[in-house]
Coordinates of N, CA and C in Angstrom, one line a residue:
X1 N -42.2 14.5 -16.6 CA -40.9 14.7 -16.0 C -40.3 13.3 -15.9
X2 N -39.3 12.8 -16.3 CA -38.3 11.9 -16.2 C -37.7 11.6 -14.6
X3 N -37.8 10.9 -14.4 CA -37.0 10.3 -12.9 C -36.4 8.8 -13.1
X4 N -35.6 9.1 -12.3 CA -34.4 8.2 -12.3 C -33.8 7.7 -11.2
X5 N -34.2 6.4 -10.5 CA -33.4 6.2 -9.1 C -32.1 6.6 -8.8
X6 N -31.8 6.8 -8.0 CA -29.9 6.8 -7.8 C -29.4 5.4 -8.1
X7 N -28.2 5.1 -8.5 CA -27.6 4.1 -8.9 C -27.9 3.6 -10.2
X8 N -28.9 4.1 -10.8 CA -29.1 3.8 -12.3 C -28.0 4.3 -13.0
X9 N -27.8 3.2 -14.0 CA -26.3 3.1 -14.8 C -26.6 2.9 -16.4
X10 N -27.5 2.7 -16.1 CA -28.0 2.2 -18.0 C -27.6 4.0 -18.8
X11 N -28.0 4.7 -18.4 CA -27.9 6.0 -19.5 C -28.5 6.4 -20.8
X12 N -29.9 5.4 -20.8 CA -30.5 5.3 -22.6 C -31.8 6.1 -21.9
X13 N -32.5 6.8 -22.5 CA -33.7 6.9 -22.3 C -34.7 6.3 -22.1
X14 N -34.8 5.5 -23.0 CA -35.6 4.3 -22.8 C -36.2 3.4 -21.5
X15 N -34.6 3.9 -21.1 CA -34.8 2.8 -19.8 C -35.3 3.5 -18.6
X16 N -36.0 3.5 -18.1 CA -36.4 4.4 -16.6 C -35.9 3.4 -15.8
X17 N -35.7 4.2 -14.4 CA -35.2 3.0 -13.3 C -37.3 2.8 -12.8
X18 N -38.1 4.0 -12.6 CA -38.9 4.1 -12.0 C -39.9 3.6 -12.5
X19 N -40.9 2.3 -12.4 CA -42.0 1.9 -13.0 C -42.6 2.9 -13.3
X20 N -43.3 4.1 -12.7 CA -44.5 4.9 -12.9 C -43.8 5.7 -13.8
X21 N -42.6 5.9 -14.2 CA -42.1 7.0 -14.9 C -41.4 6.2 -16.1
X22 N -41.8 5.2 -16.6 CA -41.3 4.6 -18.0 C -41.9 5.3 -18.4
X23 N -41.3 5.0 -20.0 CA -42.1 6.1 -21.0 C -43.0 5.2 -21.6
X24 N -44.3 5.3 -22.0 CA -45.5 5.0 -22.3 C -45.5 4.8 -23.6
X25 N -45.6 3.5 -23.8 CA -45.9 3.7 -25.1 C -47.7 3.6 -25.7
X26 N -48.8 3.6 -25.0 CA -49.7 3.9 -25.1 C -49.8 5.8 -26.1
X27 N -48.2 6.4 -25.9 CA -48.8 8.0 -26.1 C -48.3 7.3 -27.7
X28 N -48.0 6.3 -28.4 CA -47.4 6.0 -29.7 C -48.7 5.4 -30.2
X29 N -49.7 5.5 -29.5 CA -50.9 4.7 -30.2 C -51.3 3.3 -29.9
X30 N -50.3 2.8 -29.1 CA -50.4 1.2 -28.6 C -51.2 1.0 -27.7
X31 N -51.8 -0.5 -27.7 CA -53.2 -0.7 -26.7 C -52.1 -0.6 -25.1
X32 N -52.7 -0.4 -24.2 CA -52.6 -1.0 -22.8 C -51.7 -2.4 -22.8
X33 N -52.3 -3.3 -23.0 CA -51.7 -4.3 -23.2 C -50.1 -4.6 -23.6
X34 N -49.9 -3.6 -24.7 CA -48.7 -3.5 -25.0 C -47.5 -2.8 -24.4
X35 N -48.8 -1.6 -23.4 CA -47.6 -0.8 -22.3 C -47.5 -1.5 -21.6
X36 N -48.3 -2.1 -20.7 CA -47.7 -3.0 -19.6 C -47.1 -4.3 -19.6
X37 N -46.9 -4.6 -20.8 CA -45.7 -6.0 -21.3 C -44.5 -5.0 -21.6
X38 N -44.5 -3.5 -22.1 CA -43.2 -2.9 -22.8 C -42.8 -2.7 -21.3
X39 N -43.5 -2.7 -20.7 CA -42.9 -2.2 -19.0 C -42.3 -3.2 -18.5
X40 N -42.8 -4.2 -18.3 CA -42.4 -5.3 -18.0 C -40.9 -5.6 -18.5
X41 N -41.0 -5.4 -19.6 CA -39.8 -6.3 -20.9 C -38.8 -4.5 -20.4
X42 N -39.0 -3.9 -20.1 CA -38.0 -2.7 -19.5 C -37.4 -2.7 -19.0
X43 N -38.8 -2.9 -17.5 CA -38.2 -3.3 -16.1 C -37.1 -4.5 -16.2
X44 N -37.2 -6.0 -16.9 CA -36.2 -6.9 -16.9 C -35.2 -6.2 -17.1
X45 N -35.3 -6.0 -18.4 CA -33.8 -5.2 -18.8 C -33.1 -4.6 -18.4
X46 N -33.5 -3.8 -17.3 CA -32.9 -2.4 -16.7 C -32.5 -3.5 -15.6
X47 N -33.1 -4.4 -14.7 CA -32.4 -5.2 -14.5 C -31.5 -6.5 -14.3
X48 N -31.6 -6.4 -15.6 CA -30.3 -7.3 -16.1 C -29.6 -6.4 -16.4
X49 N -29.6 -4.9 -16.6 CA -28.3 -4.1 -17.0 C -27.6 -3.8 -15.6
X50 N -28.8 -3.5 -15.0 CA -28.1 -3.2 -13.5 C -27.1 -4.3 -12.5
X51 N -28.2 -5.4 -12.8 CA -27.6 -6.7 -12.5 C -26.0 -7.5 -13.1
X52 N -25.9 -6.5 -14.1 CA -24.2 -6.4 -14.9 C -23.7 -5.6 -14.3
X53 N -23.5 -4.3 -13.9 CA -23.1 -3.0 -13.8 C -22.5 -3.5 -12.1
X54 N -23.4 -4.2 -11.6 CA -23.4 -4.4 -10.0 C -21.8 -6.0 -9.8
X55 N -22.0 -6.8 -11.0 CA -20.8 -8.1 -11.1 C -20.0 -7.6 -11.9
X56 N -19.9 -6.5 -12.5 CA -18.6 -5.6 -13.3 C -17.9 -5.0 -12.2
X57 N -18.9 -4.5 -11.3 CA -18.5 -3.5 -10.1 C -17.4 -4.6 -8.6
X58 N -18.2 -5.8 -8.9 CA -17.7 -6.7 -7.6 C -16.3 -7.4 -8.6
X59 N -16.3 -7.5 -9.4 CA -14.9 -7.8 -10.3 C -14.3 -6.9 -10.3
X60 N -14.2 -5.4 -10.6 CA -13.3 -4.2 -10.5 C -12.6 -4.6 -9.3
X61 N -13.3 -4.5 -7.9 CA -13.0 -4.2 -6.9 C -12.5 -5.3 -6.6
X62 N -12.6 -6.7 -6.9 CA -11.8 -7.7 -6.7 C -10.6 -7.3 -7.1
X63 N -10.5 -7.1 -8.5 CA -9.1 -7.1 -9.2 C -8.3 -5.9 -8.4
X64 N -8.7 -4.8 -8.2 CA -8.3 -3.6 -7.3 C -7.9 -4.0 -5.9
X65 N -8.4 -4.8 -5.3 CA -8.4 -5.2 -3.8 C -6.9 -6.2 -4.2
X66 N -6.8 -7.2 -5.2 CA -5.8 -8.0 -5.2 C -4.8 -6.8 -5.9
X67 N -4.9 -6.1 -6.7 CA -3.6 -4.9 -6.7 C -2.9 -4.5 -5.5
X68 N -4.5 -4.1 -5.0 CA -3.8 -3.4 -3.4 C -2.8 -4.2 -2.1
X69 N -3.4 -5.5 -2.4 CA -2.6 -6.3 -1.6 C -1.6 -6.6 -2.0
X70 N -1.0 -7.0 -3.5 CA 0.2 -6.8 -3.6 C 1.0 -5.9 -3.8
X71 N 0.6 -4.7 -3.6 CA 1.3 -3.6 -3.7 C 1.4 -3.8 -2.3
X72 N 1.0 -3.9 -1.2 CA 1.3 -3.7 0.0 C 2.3 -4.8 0.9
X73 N 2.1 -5.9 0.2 CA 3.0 -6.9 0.0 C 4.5 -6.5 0.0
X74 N 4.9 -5.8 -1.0 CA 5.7 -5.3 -2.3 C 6.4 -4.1 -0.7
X75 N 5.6 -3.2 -0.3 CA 5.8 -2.8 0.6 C 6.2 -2.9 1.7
X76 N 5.7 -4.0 2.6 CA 5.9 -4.8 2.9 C 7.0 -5.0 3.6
X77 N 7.6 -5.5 1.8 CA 8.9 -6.5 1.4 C 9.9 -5.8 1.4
X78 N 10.0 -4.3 1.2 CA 10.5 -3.2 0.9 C 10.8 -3.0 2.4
X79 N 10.0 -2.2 3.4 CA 10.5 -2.2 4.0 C 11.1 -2.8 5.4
X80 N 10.9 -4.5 5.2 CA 11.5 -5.2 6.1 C 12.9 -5.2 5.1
X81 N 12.9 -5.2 4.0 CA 14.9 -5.0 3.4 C 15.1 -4.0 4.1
X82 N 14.3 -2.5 3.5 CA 15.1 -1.5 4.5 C 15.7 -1.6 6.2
X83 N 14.9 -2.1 7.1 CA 14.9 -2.3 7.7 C 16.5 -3.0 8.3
X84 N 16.8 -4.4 7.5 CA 17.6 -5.0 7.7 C 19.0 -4.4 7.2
X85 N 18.7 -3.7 6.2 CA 20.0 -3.2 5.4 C 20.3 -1.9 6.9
X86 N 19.4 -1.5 7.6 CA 19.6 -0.5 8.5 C 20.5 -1.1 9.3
X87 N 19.5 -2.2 10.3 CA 20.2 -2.6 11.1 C 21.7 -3.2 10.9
X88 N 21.7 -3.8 9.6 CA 23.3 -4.4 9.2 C 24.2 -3.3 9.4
X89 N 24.3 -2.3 8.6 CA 24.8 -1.0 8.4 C 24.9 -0.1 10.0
X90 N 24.0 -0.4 11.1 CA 24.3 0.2 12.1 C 25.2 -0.5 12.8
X91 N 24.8 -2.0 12.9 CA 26.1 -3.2 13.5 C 27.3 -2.7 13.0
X92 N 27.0 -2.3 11.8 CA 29.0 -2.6 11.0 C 30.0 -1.1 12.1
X93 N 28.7 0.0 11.5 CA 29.4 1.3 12.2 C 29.4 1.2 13.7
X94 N 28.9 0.3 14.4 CA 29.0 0.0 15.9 C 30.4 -0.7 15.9
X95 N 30.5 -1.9 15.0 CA 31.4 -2.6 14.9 C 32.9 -1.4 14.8
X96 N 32.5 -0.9 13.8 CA 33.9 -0.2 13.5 C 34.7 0.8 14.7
X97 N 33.4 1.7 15.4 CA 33.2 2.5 16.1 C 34.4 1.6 17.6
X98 N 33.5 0.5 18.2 CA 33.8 0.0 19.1 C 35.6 -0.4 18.4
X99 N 36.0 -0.7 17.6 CA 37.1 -1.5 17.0 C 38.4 -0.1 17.4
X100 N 37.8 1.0 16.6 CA 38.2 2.0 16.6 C 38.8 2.5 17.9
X101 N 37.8 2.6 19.1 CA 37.7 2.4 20.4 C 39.2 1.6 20.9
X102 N 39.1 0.3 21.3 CA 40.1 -0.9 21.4 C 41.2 -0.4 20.9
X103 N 41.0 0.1 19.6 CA 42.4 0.5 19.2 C 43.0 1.9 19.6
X104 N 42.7 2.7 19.9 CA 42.9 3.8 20.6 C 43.8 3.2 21.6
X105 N 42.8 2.7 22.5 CA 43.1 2.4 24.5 C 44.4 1.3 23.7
X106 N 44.2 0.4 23.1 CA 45.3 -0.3 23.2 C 46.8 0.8 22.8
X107 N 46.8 1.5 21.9 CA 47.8 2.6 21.6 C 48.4 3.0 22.9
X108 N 47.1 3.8 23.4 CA 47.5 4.5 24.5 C 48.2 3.5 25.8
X109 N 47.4 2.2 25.7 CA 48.3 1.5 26.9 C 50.0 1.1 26.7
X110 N 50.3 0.6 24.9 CA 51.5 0.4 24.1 C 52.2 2.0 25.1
X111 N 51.4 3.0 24.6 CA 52.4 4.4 24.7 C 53.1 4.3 26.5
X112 N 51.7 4.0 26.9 CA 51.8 4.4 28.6 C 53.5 3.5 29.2
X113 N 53.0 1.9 29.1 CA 54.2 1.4 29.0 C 55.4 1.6 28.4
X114 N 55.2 2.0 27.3 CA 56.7 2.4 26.9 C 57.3 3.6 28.1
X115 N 56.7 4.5 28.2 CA 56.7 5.5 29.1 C 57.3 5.1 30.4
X116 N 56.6 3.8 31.2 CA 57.2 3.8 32.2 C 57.7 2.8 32.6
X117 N 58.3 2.2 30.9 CA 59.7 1.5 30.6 C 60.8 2.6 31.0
X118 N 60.7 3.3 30.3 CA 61.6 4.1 30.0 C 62.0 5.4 31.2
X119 N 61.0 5.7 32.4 CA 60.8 6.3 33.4 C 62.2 5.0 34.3
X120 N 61.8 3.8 34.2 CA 62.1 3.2 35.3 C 63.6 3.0 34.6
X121 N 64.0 3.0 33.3 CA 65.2 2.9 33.2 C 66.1 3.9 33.7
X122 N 65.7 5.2 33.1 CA 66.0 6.4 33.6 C 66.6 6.6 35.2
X123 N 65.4 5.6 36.2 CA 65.6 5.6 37.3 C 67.3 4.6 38.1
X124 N 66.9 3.4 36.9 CA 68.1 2.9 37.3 C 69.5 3.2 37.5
X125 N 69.5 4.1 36.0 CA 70.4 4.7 35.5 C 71.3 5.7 36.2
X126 N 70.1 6.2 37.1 CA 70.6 7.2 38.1 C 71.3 6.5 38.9
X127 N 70.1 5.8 39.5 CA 71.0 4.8 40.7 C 71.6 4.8 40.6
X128 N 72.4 3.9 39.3 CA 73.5 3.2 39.1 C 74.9 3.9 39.2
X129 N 74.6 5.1 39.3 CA 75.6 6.2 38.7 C 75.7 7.0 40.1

């Protein structure tokens, strides 16, 4: 039966992660001698494959971690403009709003006086008469 640690990445046969479960090459006719050097010369390999698999893995996640930060950067960036373009955009309509305002009351004060211009002429008028 074949066994295989977790984390083993190689995928060849050849290679077992588990000393006791390499494959033997004693069953090929080879002395002893030559299984426990083929084991040996395995075990390196497996890892030094593993030992790739592991600085492939810390480089992905580099390059991914610096994506992620600039993307979040980018976001960020995004929405402190939103932000700004809000607030500009709420000043203006406050601006307009209040202007809007002013100009009303000023109308209405224009109207009022004319009104009681025109009340007190009225009044004179009478007098006068």
């Amino acid at each position: 039966m074949r066994r295989v640690k977790k984390g083993c990445r190689t995928g060849s046969k050849d290679n077992f992660c588990d000393y006791h479960h390499m494959r033997c090459s004693i069953n090929k006719g080879k002395s002893a001698v030559t299984h426990f050097g083929s084991v040996k010369l395995e075990k390196v390999k497996h890892l030094v494959n593993v030992k790739h698999a592991l600085q492939s893995n810390v480089k992905n996640t580099r390059q991914k971690r610096a994506g992620e930060n600039a993307n979040a950067e980018e976001r960020e960036a995004r929405a402190a403009r939103d932000k700004e373009r809000k607030r500009v955009k709420l000043a203006t309509e406050t601006d307009k709003q209040r202007e809007k305002h002013l100009n009303y009351h000023r109308e209405r004060r224009k109207y009022l006086t004319q009104d009681l211009n025109s009340q007190q002429q009225n009044l004179q008028q009478i007098a006068i008469k």
